[in-house]
Tab-separated table of C-alpha atoms and ligand atoms in Angstrom:
chain	number	residue	atom	x	y	z
A	1	UNK	CA	192.883	139.947	238.900
A	2	UNK	CA	193.469	141.255	235.418
A	3	UNK	CA	191.470	139.981	232.392
A	4	UNK	CA	192.065	136.540	230.959
A	5	UNK	CA	190.418	135.769	227.637
A	6	UNK	CA	190.221	132.149	226.488
A	7	UNK	CA	188.033	132.530	223.432
A	8	UNK	CA	187.117	135.267	220.970
A	9	UNK	CA	184.607	137.604	222.581
A	10	UNK	CA	181.730	136.852	222.666
A	11	UNK	CA	182.431	133.138	222.664
A	12	UNK	CA	180.214	130.429	221.178
A	13	UNK	CA	178.171	129.830	224.371
A	14	UNK	CA	177.369	133.521	224.774
A	15	UNK	CA	176.340	133.706	221.128
A	16	UNK	CA	174.155	130.614	221.400
A	17	UNK	CA	172.435	132.020	224.534
A	18	UNK	CA	171.857	135.330	222.771
A	19	UNK	CA	170.114	133.546	219.887
A	20	UNK	CA	167.838	131.719	222.361
A	21	UNK	CA	167.066	134.964	224.175
A	22	UNK	CA	165.998	136.609	220.976
A	23	UNK	CA	163.298	134.006	220.629
A	24	UNK	CA	161.681	134.575	223.987
A	25	UNK	CA	162.528	138.023	225.340
A	26	UNK	CA	160.915	141.233	224.077
A	27	UNK	CA	163.158	142.230	221.207
A	28	UNK	CA	163.532	145.737	222.536
A	29	UNK	CA	165.308	144.658	225.704
A	30	UNK	CA	168.720	143.095	225.109
A	31	UNK	CA	170.803	144.357	222.216
A	32	UNK	CA	172.138	141.391	220.272
A	33	UNK	CA	174.706	141.500	217.460
A	34	UNK	CA	177.636	139.373	216.332
A	35	UNK	CA	179.848	141.167	218.915
A	36	UNK	CA	177.404	141.658	221.779
A	37	UNK	CA	176.528	140.670	224.539
A	38	UNK	CA	178.516	138.297	226.659
A	39	UNK	CA	176.549	136.179	229.130
A	40	UNK	CA	177.711	136.534	232.714
A	41	UNK	CA	178.084	133.313	234.681
A	42	UNK	CA	179.754	134.269	237.914
A	43	UNK	CA	181.555	137.214	239.489
A	44	UNK	CA	183.924	138.047	242.295
A	45	UNK	CA	184.993	141.508	243.381
A	46	UNK	CA	185.900	143.324	240.112
A	47	UNK	CA	185.965	140.221	237.942
A	48	UNK	CA	183.264	138.736	235.800
A	49	UNK	CA	183.446	135.273	234.197
A	50	UNK	CA	181.329	134.681	231.115
A	51	UNK	CA	179.666	131.529	229.825
A	52	UNK	CA	182.831	130.732	227.772
A	53	UNK	CA	185.196	130.995	230.740
A	54	UNK	CA	186.637	134.419	229.851
A	55	UNK	CA	187.516	136.710	232.753
A	56	UNK	CA	186.804	140.452	232.539
A	57	UNK	CA	187.613	143.494	234.611
A	58	UNK	CA	184.361	145.295	235.409
A	59	UNK	CA	184.413	149.089	235.168
A	60	UNK	CA	180.632	149.322	235.418
A	61	UNK	CA	179.855	147.692	238.776
A	62	UNK	CA	176.881	146.431	236.749
A	63	UNK	CA	175.132	149.817	236.460
A	64	UNK	CA	176.775	151.067	239.651
A	65	UNK	CA	175.286	148.307	241.829
A	66	UNK	CA	178.239	146.179	242.949
A	67	UNK	CA	179.977	148.893	244.940
A	68	UNK	CA	181.455	146.598	247.603
A	69	UNK	CA	182.540	144.132	244.931
A	70	UNK	CA	180.562	141.423	243.175
A	71	UNK	CA	179.740	138.491	245.404
A	72	UNK	CA	181.175	140.279	248.421
A	73	UNK	CA	181.627	137.513	251.016
A	74	UNK	CA	179.962	139.457	253.843
A	75	UNK	CA	176.932	140.372	251.714
A	76	UNK	CA	176.676	136.850	250.316
A	77	UNK	CA	176.869	135.330	253.827
A	78	UNK	CA	174.158	137.652	255.036
A	79	UNK	CA	171.961	136.698	252.055
A	80	UNK	CA	172.557	133.000	252.607
A	81	UNK	CA	171.730	133.275	256.310
A	82	UNK	CA	168.566	135.218	255.603
A	83	UNK	CA	167.470	132.938	252.762
A	84	UNK	CA	167.631	130.008	255.183
A	85	UNK	CA	165.367	131.861	257.628
A	86	UNK	CA	162.886	134.017	255.761
A	87	UNK	CA	162.897	135.128	252.142
A	88	UNK	CA	159.693	137.169	252.201
A	89	UNK	CA	157.473	138.765	254.824
A	90	UNK	CA	154.326	140.924	254.640
A	91	UNK	CA	155.951	144.269	253.925
A	92	UNK	CA	153.343	146.729	255.233
A	93	UNK	CA	151.241	144.260	257.271
A	94	UNK	CA	153.395	141.839	259.287
A	95	UNK	CA	156.965	142.916	258.521
A	96	UNK	CA	160.374	141.597	259.532
A	97	UNK	CA	162.860	143.131	261.969
A	98	UNK	CA	165.428	143.817	259.239
A	99	UNK	CA	163.148	146.463	257.774
A	100	UNK	CA	163.260	148.260	261.139
A	101	UNK	CA	167.041	148.118	261.185
A	102	UNK	CA	167.514	149.282	257.608
A	103	UNK	CA	165.121	152.216	258.008
A	104	UNK	CA	167.073	153.219	261.148
A	105	UNK	CA	170.373	152.898	259.317
A	106	UNK	CA	169.130	155.073	256.431
A	107	UNK	CA	168.016	157.741	258.874
A	108	UNK	CA	171.392	157.618	260.679
A	109	UNK	CA	173.356	157.898	257.414
A	110	UNK	CA	171.329	160.794	256.019
A	111	UNK	CA	169.303	163.293	258.093
A	112	UNK	CA	170.869	162.402	261.461
A	113	UNK	CA	174.401	162.739	260.117
A	114	UNK	CA	173.623	165.850	258.139
A	115	UNK	CA	171.767	167.542	261.002
A	116	UNK	CA	174.651	166.953	263.378
A	117	UNK	CA	176.918	168.911	261.058
A	118	UNK	CA	174.583	171.919	261.094
A	119	UNK	CA	173.675	171.656	264.782
A	120	UNK	CA	170.051	170.486	264.509
A	121	UNK	CA	168.403	167.217	265.578
A	122	UNK	CA	166.578	165.939	262.540
A	123	UNK	CA	166.070	162.337	261.613
A	124	UNK	CA	164.616	160.613	258.579
A	125	UNK	CA	161.804	158.239	257.682
A	126	UNK	CA	161.836	155.781	254.815
A	127	UNK	CA	159.454	154.524	252.179
A	128	UNK	CA	160.926	151.352	250.679
A	129	UNK	CA	160.688	150.475	247.019
A	130	UNK	CA	161.810	147.718	244.620
A	131	UNK	CA	163.543	149.940	242.061
A	132	UNK	CA	165.033	153.398	241.687
A	133	UNK	CA	162.089	154.474	239.535
A	134	UNK	CA	159.648	153.532	242.318
A	135	UNK	CA	161.763	155.396	244.914
A	136	UNK	CA	161.540	158.497	242.693
A	137	UNK	CA	157.759	158.060	242.438
A	138	UNK	CA	157.524	157.745	246.246
A	139	UNK	CA	159.408	161.032	246.558
A	140	UNK	CA	157.107	162.748	244.034
A	141	UNK	CA	154.012	161.519	245.908
A	142	UNK	CA	155.513	162.707	249.189
A	143	UNK	CA	156.119	166.167	247.729
A	144	UNK	CA	152.492	166.289	246.514
A	145	UNK	CA	151.198	165.439	249.966
A	146	UNK	CA	153.615	167.748	251.816
A	147	UNK	CA	153.120	170.849	249.642
A	148	UNK	CA	149.710	170.348	248.026
A	149	UNK	CA	151.340	171.466	244.792
A	150	UNK	CA	151.437	169.044	241.854
A	151	UNK	CA	154.157	170.613	239.685
A	152	UNK	CA	157.711	169.276	239.573
A	153	UNK	CA	160.831	170.846	238.085
A	154	UNK	CA	163.461	168.496	236.635
A	155	UNK	CA	166.507	169.164	234.498
A	156	UNK	CA	167.438	168.541	230.898
A	157	UNK	CA	169.832	165.630	230.693
A	158	UNK	CA	168.606	164.079	233.969
A	159	UNK	CA	167.541	160.446	234.214
A	160	UNK	CA	165.103	159.448	236.941
A	161	UNK	CA	163.784	156.126	235.666
A	162	UNK	CA	161.258	154.822	233.157
A	163	UNK	CA	158.024	153.929	234.974
A	164	UNK	CA	155.405	156.512	234.054
A	165	UNK	CA	155.756	158.810	237.071
A	166	UNK	CA	159.560	158.678	236.970
A	167	UNK	CA	159.527	159.004	233.159
A	168	UNK	CA	157.504	162.190	233.504
A	169	UNK	CA	160.554	163.607	235.347
A	170	UNK	CA	163.111	162.077	232.968
A	171	UNK	CA	163.855	164.615	230.235
A	172	UNK	CA	165.340	162.339	227.564
A	173	UNK	CA	163.157	162.481	224.450
A	174	UNK	CA	164.411	159.034	223.396
A	175	UNK	CA	162.566	157.440	226.312
A	176	UNK	CA	159.593	159.785	226.341
A	177	UNK	CA	158.615	160.215	222.702
A	178	UNK	CA	156.830	156.881	222.057
A	179	UNK	CA	154.764	157.236	225.252
A	180	UNK	CA	154.243	160.974	225.261
A	181	UNK	CA	150.445	160.815	224.915
A	182	UNK	CA	150.223	158.678	228.084
A	183	UNK	CA	152.581	160.742	230.269
A	184	UNK	CA	150.936	162.657	233.115
A	185	UNK	CA	152.793	165.857	232.320
A	186	UNK	CA	153.258	167.308	235.839
A	187	UNK	CA	156.954	167.977	235.217
A	188	UNK	CA	158.533	171.095	233.747
A	189	UNK	CA	161.960	170.359	232.266
A	190	UNK	CA	164.365	173.232	232.446
A	191	UNK	CA	168.018	173.988	231.781
A	192	UNK	CA	170.153	173.830	234.945
A	193	UNK	CA	170.329	177.612	235.552
A	194	UNK	CA	168.879	179.853	238.218
A	195	UNK	CA	166.933	181.988	235.716
A	196	UNK	CA	165.334	178.860	234.149
A	197	UNK	CA	164.361	177.514	237.557
A	198	UNK	CA	162.881	180.839	238.697
A	199	UNK	CA	160.998	181.266	235.436
A	200	UNK	CA	159.478	177.778	235.851
A	201	UNK	CA	158.327	178.677	239.377
A	202	UNK	CA	156.866	181.969	238.156
A	203	UNK	CA	155.076	180.534	235.140
A	204	UNK	CA	153.531	177.418	236.624
A	205	UNK	CA	149.969	178.241	237.567
A	206	UNK	CA	149.131	175.057	239.474
A	207	UNK	CA	152.220	175.410	241.678
A	208	UNK	CA	155.574	173.660	241.859
A	209	UNK	CA	155.912	171.349	244.908
A	210	UNK	CA	159.307	169.850	244.180
A	211	UNK	CA	162.608	170.203	242.335
A	212	UNK	CA	164.213	166.828	241.592
A	213	UNK	CA	167.901	166.785	240.739
A	214	UNK	CA	170.697	164.315	240.189
A	215	UNK	CA	173.622	166.003	242.045
A	216	UNK	CA	175.851	164.665	239.277
A	217	UNK	CA	174.290	163.504	236.047
A	218	UNK	CA	174.977	159.762	235.839
A	219	UNK	CA	173.418	158.250	232.758
A	220	UNK	CA	173.431	161.767	231.344
A	221	UNK	CA	177.191	161.493	230.838
A	222	UNK	CA	178.749	162.181	234.264
A	223	UNK	CA	178.269	165.931	234.437
A	224	UNK	CA	179.301	167.720	237.634
A	225	UNK	CA	177.386	170.960	238.113
A	226	UNK	CA	179.052	174.321	238.826
A	227	UNK	CA	179.803	174.837	242.538
A	228	UNK	CA	176.830	177.148	243.200
A	229	UNK	CA	174.169	175.042	241.440
A	230	UNK	CA	172.943	172.846	244.286
A	231	UNK	CA	173.188	175.602	246.930
A	232	UNK	CA	171.150	177.808	244.527
A	233	UNK	CA	168.486	175.098	244.236
A	234	UNK	CA	168.290	174.821	248.036
A	235	UNK	CA	167.811	178.585	248.323
A	236	UNK	CA	165.179	178.846	245.562
A	237	UNK	CA	163.214	175.842	246.935
A	238	UNK	CA	163.165	177.484	250.385
A	239	UNK	CA	162.019	180.807	248.975
A	240	UNK	CA	159.306	179.231	246.829
A	241	UNK	CA	157.989	176.641	249.343
A	242	UNK	CA	159.052	173.606	247.324
A	243	UNK	CA	160.896	170.457	248.360
A	244	UNK	CA	164.337	169.573	247.087
A	245	UNK	CA	164.578	165.942	246.036
A	246	UNK	CA	168.095	164.571	245.558
A	247	UNK	CA	168.076	161.567	243.238
A	248	UNK	CA	171.180	159.740	244.561
A	249	UNK	CA	170.223	156.381	243.097
A	250	UNK	CA	173.478	156.392	241.142
A	251	UNK	CA	175.652	158.776	243.192
A	252	UNK	CA	174.795	157.502	246.685
A	253	UNK	CA	176.727	155.257	249.021
A	254	UNK	CA	180.300	156.474	248.522
A	255	UNK	CA	180.288	156.339	244.709
A	256	UNK	CA	181.545	159.931	244.431
A	257	UNK	CA	183.881	159.843	247.438
A	258	UNK	CA	181.245	161.040	249.953
A	259	UNK	CA	178.471	158.985	251.470
A	260	UNK	CA	176.112	161.037	249.335
A	261	UNK	CA	177.003	163.431	246.536
A	262	UNK	CA	175.072	166.396	247.966
A	263	UNK	CA	177.710	166.455	250.701
A	264	UNK	CA	180.240	167.825	248.182
A	265	UNK	CA	178.262	171.071	248.271
A	266	UNK	CA	177.052	170.986	251.897
A	267	UNK	CA	173.437	170.866	250.728
A	268	UNK	CA	170.770	169.043	252.737
A	269	UNK	CA	167.806	167.950	250.607
A	270	UNK	CA	164.278	167.360	251.933
A	271	UNK	CA	164.047	163.941	250.321
A	272	UNK	CA	166.712	161.616	248.993
A	273	UNK	CA	166.216	158.618	246.680
A	274	UNK	CA	168.632	155.735	246.925
A	275	UNK	CA	168.880	152.321	245.293
A	276	UNK	CA	171.399	150.533	243.111
A	277	UNK	CA	174.427	149.893	245.365
A	278	UNK	CA	172.431	149.999	248.611
A	279	UNK	CA	172.097	146.223	248.619
A	280	UNK	CA	174.946	145.350	246.236
A	281	UNK	CA	172.626	143.211	244.128
A	282	UNK	CA	169.064	142.867	245.358
A	283	UNK	CA	166.275	144.977	243.803
A	284	UNK	CA	165.612	147.256	246.724
A	285	UNK	CA	165.538	151.057	246.832
A	286	UNK	CA	164.211	153.753	249.145
A	287	UNK	CA	162.935	157.289	249.447
A	288	UNK	CA	164.195	158.817	252.696
A	289	UNK	CA	162.753	162.102	253.872
A	290	UNK	CA	163.137	164.443	256.822
A	291	UNK	CA	160.631	163.388	259.496
A	292	UNK	CA	158.359	166.407	259.259
A	293	UNK	CA	158.204	166.047	255.461
A	294	UNK	CA	157.404	162.341	255.560
A	295	UNK	CA	154.735	162.931	258.211
A	296	UNK	CA	152.669	164.524	255.461
A	297	UNK	CA	151.637	160.924	254.810
A	298	UNK	CA	148.567	160.146	256.954
A	299	UNK	CA	149.093	157.533	259.658
A	300	UNK	CA	148.015	154.133	258.349
A	301	UNK	CA	144.588	153.028	259.513
A	302	UNK	CA	145.075	149.575	258.017
A	303	UNK	CA	145.466	150.276	254.307
A	304	UNK	CA	148.671	151.936	253.106
A	305	UNK	CA	148.278	154.544	250.383
A	306	UNK	CA	151.579	153.561	248.798
A	307	UNK	CA	153.033	150.063	249.125
A	308	UNK	CA	153.911	146.968	247.147
A	309	UNK	CA	154.024	143.184	247.607
A	310	UNK	CA	157.777	142.959	248.195
A	311	UNK	CA	158.143	146.157	250.199
A	312	UNK	CA	161.094	145.972	252.599
A	313	UNK	CA	161.920	142.387	251.529
A	314	UNK	CA	163.980	140.700	254.282
A	315	UNK	CA	166.590	139.338	251.887
A	316	UNK	CA	167.073	142.789	250.366
A	317	UNK	CA	167.252	144.422	253.820
A	318	UNK	CA	169.787	141.819	255.006
A	319	UNK	CA	171.962	142.423	251.949
A	320	UNK	CA	171.645	146.211	252.298
A	321	UNK	CA	172.653	146.144	255.964
A	322	UNK	CA	175.637	143.967	255.101
A	323	UNK	CA	176.644	146.154	252.118
A	324	UNK	CA	176.414	149.349	254.157
A	325	UNK	CA	178.462	147.578	256.869
A	326	UNK	CA	181.145	146.829	254.284
A	327	UNK	CA	181.214	150.449	253.080
A	328	UNK	CA	181.810	151.556	256.626
A	329	UNK	CA	184.342	148.831	257.496
A	330	UNK	CA	186.397	149.527	254.373
A	331	UNK	CA	185.889	153.289	254.679
A	332	UNK	CA	185.004	153.348	251.004
A	333	UNK	CA	184.237	157.084	250.977
A	334	UNK	CA	187.861	157.835	251.963
A	335	UNK	CA	189.318	155.183	249.686
A	336	UNK	CA	187.457	156.539	246.666
A	337	UNK	CA	188.616	160.075	247.440
A	338	UNK	CA	192.212	158.932	247.687
A	339	UNK	CA	192.211	156.941	244.458
A	340	UNK	CA	189.828	158.971	242.308
A	341	UNK	CA	192.510	160.534	240.102
A	342	UNK	CA	193.702	157.103	238.965
A	343	UNK	CA	190.440	156.653	237.012
A	344	UNK	CA	190.467	158.789	233.855
A	345	UNK	CA	187.790	161.278	232.802
A	346	UNK	CA	185.695	164.033	234.297
A	347	UNK	CA	183.578	163.464	237.363
A	348	UNK	CA	183.995	162.768	241.047
A	349	UNK	CA	185.161	159.710	242.893
A	350	UNK	CA	184.654	156.508	240.946
A	351	UNK	CA	182.070	158.062	238.662
A	352	UNK	CA	183.923	159.242	235.614
A	353	UNK	CA	183.097	160.020	232.002
A	354	UNK	CA	185.452	160.242	229.061
A	355	UNK	CA	183.922	162.389	226.348
A	356	UNK	CA	184.339	161.081	222.816
A	357	UNK	CA	183.373	162.767	219.517
A	358	UNK	CA	180.127	160.836	219.004
A	359	UNK	CA	178.165	157.683	219.817
A	360	UNK	CA	179.846	155.627	217.114
A	361	UNK	CA	183.299	156.452	218.484
A	362	UNK	CA	182.153	155.578	222.009
A	363	UNK	CA	180.679	152.253	220.893
A	364	UNK	CA	183.927	151.437	219.078
A	365	UNK	CA	185.862	151.986	222.321
A	366	UNK	CA	183.344	149.995	224.380
A	367	UNK	CA	183.613	147.068	221.887
A	368	UNK	CA	187.404	147.200	221.771
A	369	UNK	CA	187.621	147.287	225.532
A	370	UNK	CA	185.335	144.269	225.716
A	371	UNK	CA	187.607	142.377	223.330
A	372	UNK	CA	190.522	143.274	225.639
A	373	UNK	CA	188.600	141.993	228.643
A	374	UNK	CA	187.325	145.288	230.105
A	375	UNK	CA	183.639	146.032	230.685
A	376	UNK	CA	182.570	149.642	230.277
A	377	UNK	CA	179.444	151.378	228.987
A	378	UNK	CA	178.569	154.334	226.851
A	379	UNK	CA	176.437	157.090	228.368
A	380	UNK	CA	175.201	160.620	227.822
A	381	UNK	CA	172.111	161.674	225.958
A	382	UNK	CA	174.161	161.591	222.728
A	383	UNK	CA	175.749	158.278	223.686
A	384	UNK	CA	179.248	159.742	223.388
A	385	UNK	CA	180.560	159.424	226.940
A	386	UNK	CA	182.536	156.411	228.010
A	387	UNK	CA	181.195	155.884	231.508
A	388	UNK	CA	183.384	154.344	234.224
A	389	UNK	CA	181.850	153.312	237.535
A	390	UNK	CA	183.867	150.348	238.830
A	391	UNK	CA	183.272	148.635	242.153
A	392	UNK	CA	184.652	150.900	244.883
A	393	UNK	CA	186.899	148.057	245.948
A	394	UNK	CA	188.837	147.958	242.655
A	395	UNK	CA	192.549	147.389	243.267
A	396	UNK	CA	195.201	149.963	242.394
A	397	UNK	CA	196.840	147.754	239.797
A	398	UNK	CA	193.454	147.130	238.167
A	399	UNK	CA	192.824	150.892	238.080
A	400	UNK	CA	196.219	151.513	236.487
A	401	UNK	CA	195.710	148.757	233.925
A	402	UNK	CA	192.283	150.142	233.000
A	403	UNK	CA	193.666	153.691	232.720
A	404	UNK	CA	196.464	152.510	230.410
A	405	UNK	CA	194.093	150.563	228.153
A	406	UNK	CA	191.569	153.432	227.969
A	407	UNK	CA	194.318	155.938	227.194
A	408	UNK	CA	195.517	153.758	224.314
A	409	UNK	CA	192.049	153.350	222.822
A	410	UNK	CA	190.924	156.951	223.176
A	411	UNK	CA	194.034	158.840	222.143
B	501	PLP	C1	169.857	158.776	238.918
B	501	PLP	C2	168.945	157.617	238.626
B	501	PLP	N1	167.669	157.707	239.039
B	501	PLP	C3	166.808	156.705	238.847
B	501	PLP	C4	167.170	155.556	238.185
B	501	PLP	C5	166.189	154.463	237.946
B	501	PLP	O1	166.502	153.362	238.746
B	501	PLP	P1	165.951	151.903	238.315
B	501	PLP	O2	166.607	151.539	237.012
B	501	PLP	O3	166.383	151.022	239.473
B	501	PLP	O4	164.472	152.004	238.195
B	501	PLP	C6	168.504	155.440	237.732
B	501	PLP	C7	168.940	154.248	236.999
B	501	PLP	O5	169.958	154.241	236.309
B	501	PLP	C8	169.407	156.503	237.953
B	501	PLP	O6	170.685	156.464	237.515
């Protein structure tokens, strides 16, 4: 369904809720102005309804989460069923069967699938997490255990999350600067070139155990690397005895037209981090690694070295299994490949960025789109990239409508 606005945007209810929020939420969290934000009340597929009854077309999938459509009936039914049975178990002590199934599914979708294509018989093991940042930290800890080397290489422009370990890997000075004195400092940030990566390996005295990379920069402004970049990283990691960590928290699960973005370059990482759209709306994420890499973790003797209260939450696992089922049933990887050119901008699949002159120009477009009933976000380290990541189920007429509106506002 196309947008239907009943009031000026944001309407009076959204504005009243924003004023309330300012009183009780940390003032750094939600940006509030006369024109921002709208308060979401309900959603279905690519449509969002706000507190004032306005209907919007969502080109964000809410940070890339709602890949199989908001309130997807299969995912919602699975959540309802599970909520009626068991909302929480004892993650690493007395777990629930759905954790077994989801870990098996993640192995099948990653290392088992990938190894079949290169004629080996690998499989994967999972460490569950509640957020993408935690999945990244699980991967960094795994690399430390597996290689004994504490150093990590990450790339300028990359975003890996904001908890301290993940923030150490995130290069953006905006997020790092206020906390710099508290950051652990195990990461070397380099430009995405072979000479910079090799120099970082050569110059790091304590040893580099991992290279972490977003196959396509997401929050960094939807930047697709040159064709030889990821294969080069694979080669250099192998030569230098380091693990390659693919941060597919944004790009994973069909977003770019492949199940995982590394598949565009035929590269198999040692560890992959996933989150966001895995459950289509429950805070659950995972670090999946090749068996032999993950077996660097000692077998539990009763106390896990890395766990958390909600680890492998049954509701999250039920939603993830249903969401993955929907991606398969609707063949969303193929659909996204077929329709990707209908969404404007650079990028792959339904992950596109339209570069604008500066952040102010991008914000103007985002605001004007909102007032026309289209939700989009700015991205890029300079804030100048209109970022488009709609649900992968978006209809063709919705895509064409969005493309027309964006063309008008950005010409
Ligand atoms: C590539 C990537 N890695 C990690 C994260 C952090 O995930 P979370 O916000 O769930 O902690 C994000 C979030 O946008 C991301 O895009």
